[in-house]
Amino acid sequence: MSYKILIAIVLSILLSVCYAIENPVVPHSSAVESNELLSSADPYQYCFKNSTWIVPPQTLLAYLYDNANFTPVSDQTVWVISSYNHGYFTGQSYTSINASILSQRYLIGSVTSEGKVYITFYSGTSSRTDLVNGIGDLQVKSSGQCSFIMQMNSGQNGVSGLTHWSYMIPVKPGDVFYNNLPGTHMSVPQFLAQF
């Protein structure tokens, strides 16, 4: 009889050890509450906070289309991101086609944990109900540098519109492209003041 009890105790201990290995408990005293660990739960937060994004010179080319006519144009778009919360972001988009046709829209977007991006650009007025959608990827280099690669198409009526793929890169005061926005011969603040 004691032999059976001993086997039961040994099996119970083995099961407890196996469970503990698969489900480790971290003691409260060893829990780290640093900003670094908290932000690691959302690796993209620092990419968005109070950020401004632009089209770099190598991807300014876009195409206007109207029926069967296709016209190459220069498309500089600036995004000013005003908020970010757990994969969702909002802001405003400012676009200049050939440094003459101007368009301002609001944007709302999402980014998945894998970096897949979907953005809707909308006018914010009841008189214009057309939407522009963009898809792409948010990439973060090992250095921490963030960038988008995006595609969008503004065709609303099946006859005319604009198509553009581009990188979007962040800029801040003092950066070369902040002071000389590609395709515009202006600084970012001067560009935004047109709208």
Coordinates of C-alpha atoms in Angstrom, one line a residue:
M1 CA 0.0 0.0 0.0
S2 CA 2.8 2.5 0.8
Y3 CA 4.4 1.7 -2.5
K4 CA 1.2 3.0 -4.4
I5 CA 1.2 6.2 -2.3
L6 CA 4.9 6.8 -3.1
I7 CA 4.2 6.4 -6.8
A8 CA 1.3 8.8 -6.6
I9 CA 3.4 11.4 -4.8
V10 CA 6.2 11.1 -7.3
L11 CA 3.8 11.5 -10.2
S12 CA 2.2 14.5 -8.6
I13 CA 5.6 16.2 -8.2
L14 CA 6.5 15.4 -11.8
L15 CA 3.3 16.9 -13.0
S16 CA 3.8 20.0 -10.9
V17 CA 7.4 20.5 -12.2
C18 CA 6.2 20.0 -15.8
Y19 CA 3.4 22.6 -15.3
A20 CA 5.8 25.0 -13.7
I21 CA 8.3 24.7 -16.6
E22 CA 5.5 25.5 -19.2
N23 CA 3.9 28.2 -17.1
P24 CA 6.7 30.1 -15.3
V25 CA 5.7 32.7 -12.6
V26 CA 7.6 35.9 -12.5
P27 CA 7.9 37.2 -9.0
H28 CA 6.5 40.7 -8.5
S29 CA 9.8 42.0 -7.3
S30 CA 11.5 41.1 -10.6
A31 CA 8.9 42.8 -12.8
V32 CA 10.4 45.8 -14.6
E33 CA 8.2 48.8 -15.2
S34 CA 10.4 50.8 -17.5
N35 CA 9.2 52.9 -20.5
E36 CA 11.2 50.7 -22.7
L37 CA 9.3 47.5 -21.8
L38 CA 6.0 49.3 -21.9
S39 CA 6.7 50.6 -25.4
S40 CA 7.8 47.2 -26.6
A41 CA 4.2 46.1 -26.4
D42 CA 3.5 48.6 -29.2
P43 CA 6.7 48.9 -31.3
Y44 CA 5.3 51.5 -33.7
Q45 CA 4.2 54.2 -31.1
Y46 CA 7.5 56.1 -31.4
C47 CA 7.2 56.2 -35.2
F48 CA 3.9 58.2 -35.0
K49 CA 4.0 60.6 -32.0
N50 CA 3.9 64.2 -33.3
S51 CA 5.4 63.1 -36.6
T52 CA 5.5 64.7 -40.1
W53 CA 6.0 62.5 -43.2
I54 CA 7.0 63.5 -46.7
V55 CA 7.5 61.9 -50.2
P56 CA 11.3 61.7 -50.8
P57 CA 12.6 62.9 -54.2
Q58 CA 13.1 59.4 -55.7
T59 CA 9.3 58.7 -55.5
L60 CA 7.6 62.0 -56.5
L61 CA 6.5 60.5 -59.8
A62 CA 2.8 59.7 -60.0
Y63 CA 0.3 59.4 -62.9
L64 CA -2.9 61.3 -63.5
Y65 CA -5.3 59.4 -65.7
D66 CA -8.4 60.7 -67.6
N67 CA -10.1 58.2 -69.8
A68 CA -7.3 56.6 -71.9
N69 CA -4.8 59.5 -71.3
F70 CA -2.0 59.1 -68.7
T71 CA 0.1 62.1 -67.6
P72 CA 3.2 61.9 -65.4
V73 CA 3.1 64.4 -62.6
S74 CA 5.0 65.3 -59.5
D75 CA 3.1 64.5 -56.3
Q76 CA 4.4 65.8 -53.0
T77 CA 2.3 64.8 -50.0
V78 CA 2.9 65.7 -46.4
W79 CA 1.2 63.8 -43.6
V80 CA 1.0 65.5 -40.1
I81 CA 0.1 62.8 -37.6
S82 CA -1.7 64.2 -34.6
S83 CA -2.6 61.1 -32.6
Y84 CA -1.7 57.4 -32.3
N85 CA -3.4 54.8 -30.1
H86 CA -2.7 51.0 -30.2
G87 CA -2.3 50.7 -34.0
Y88 CA -4.6 53.5 -35.0
F89 CA -3.5 57.0 -36.1
T90 CA -5.1 60.2 -37.3
G91 CA -3.9 63.4 -38.8
Q92 CA -4.0 65.6 -41.9
S93 CA -2.7 65.1 -45.4
Y94 CA -1.5 67.9 -47.7
T95 CA -0.9 67.2 -51.4
S96 CA 0.5 69.3 -54.2
I97 CA 0.4 68.0 -57.8
N98 CA 3.0 69.7 -60.1
A99 CA 3.3 72.4 -57.4
S100 CA 0.0 73.8 -58.4
I101 CA -3.1 71.6 -57.7
L102 CA -3.5 71.6 -53.9
S103 CA -5.6 69.2 -51.8
Q104 CA -6.0 68.9 -48.0
R105 CA -7.7 65.9 -46.4
Y106 CA -8.0 64.3 -43.0
L107 CA -6.6 60.8 -42.6
I108 CA -7.3 57.9 -40.4
G109 CA -5.3 54.7 -40.5
S110 CA -4.3 51.5 -38.9
V111 CA -1.1 49.5 -38.7
T112 CA -1.0 45.8 -37.8
S113 CA 1.6 44.2 -35.6
E114 CA 3.1 42.9 -38.8
G115 CA 3.4 46.4 -40.2
K116 CA 0.6 46.3 -42.7
V117 CA -1.0 49.7 -43.2
Y118 CA -4.4 50.9 -44.4
I119 CA -5.2 54.6 -44.6
T120 CA -8.4 56.4 -45.6
F121 CA -8.2 60.0 -46.6
Y122 CA -11.4 62.0 -46.4
S123 CA -12.4 65.7 -46.9
G124 CA -14.2 66.3 -43.6
T125 CA -17.0 68.2 -45.3
S126 CA -20.4 67.0 -46.3
S127 CA -20.1 68.6 -49.8
R128 CA -17.3 66.2 -50.7
T129 CA -17.9 62.5 -50.0
D130 CA -15.1 60.9 -52.0
L131 CA -12.6 58.8 -50.2
V132 CA -9.0 58.0 -51.1
N133 CA -7.5 54.8 -49.8
G134 CA -3.9 53.8 -49.4
I135 CA -2.3 50.5 -48.5
G136 CA 1.3 49.7 -47.7
D137 CA 3.8 48.6 -45.1
L138 CA 5.5 50.4 -42.2
Q139 CA 9.1 49.3 -41.9
V140 CA 11.4 49.8 -38.9
K141 CA 15.1 49.4 -39.4
S142 CA 17.3 48.0 -36.7
S143 CA 18.5 51.6 -36.2
G144 CA 15.0 52.6 -35.2
Q145 CA 14.4 54.5 -38.4
C146 CA 10.7 54.3 -39.6
S147 CA 9.5 54.5 -43.2
F148 CA 6.4 53.6 -45.2
I149 CA 6.0 52.2 -48.6
M150 CA 2.5 53.1 -49.8
Q151 CA 0.2 52.7 -52.8
M152 CA -2.9 54.8 -53.4
N153 CA -5.4 55.5 -56.1
S154 CA -7.8 58.4 -56.0
G155 CA -10.0 57.3 -58.9
Q156 CA -13.6 57.9 -57.8
N157 CA -15.7 57.9 -61.0
G158 CA -14.0 55.2 -63.0
V159 CA -12.9 57.7 -65.6
S160 CA -10.2 59.9 -64.0
G161 CA -7.9 60.0 -61.0
L162 CA -4.4 59.8 -59.6
T163 CA -2.3 56.7 -58.9
H164 CA 0.9 56.9 -56.9
W165 CA 3.3 54.5 -55.0
S166 CA 5.9 56.1 -52.8
Y167 CA 8.1 55.9 -49.8
M168 CA 7.0 58.2 -46.9
I169 CA 9.8 59.3 -44.6
P170 CA 9.6 61.2 -41.3
V171 CA 11.2 64.7 -41.1
K172 CA 11.7 67.2 -38.3
P173 CA 13.0 70.7 -38.0
G174 CA 16.6 70.9 -39.1
D175 CA 16.4 68.0 -41.5
V176 CA 17.5 68.7 -45.1
F177 CA 14.0 67.7 -46.6
Y178 CA 12.2 69.7 -43.8
N179 CA 14.0 72.8 -44.9
N180 CA 13.8 72.0 -48.7
L181 CA 10.7 69.9 -49.3
P182 CA 11.3 67.8 -52.5
G183 CA 9.4 69.0 -55.6
T184 CA 8.3 72.3 -54.0
H185 CA 11.3 74.6 -53.4
M186 CA 9.8 75.4 -50.0
S187 CA 10.2 74.3 -46.4
V188 CA 7.6 72.1 -44.8
P189 CA 6.0 75.1 -42.8
Q190 CA 5.9 77.2 -46.0
F191 CA 4.3 74.3 -47.9
L192 CA 1.6 73.8 -45.2
A193 CA 0.9 77.5 -45.1
Q194 CA -0.5 77.3 -48.6
F195 CA -3.5 75.3 -47.4

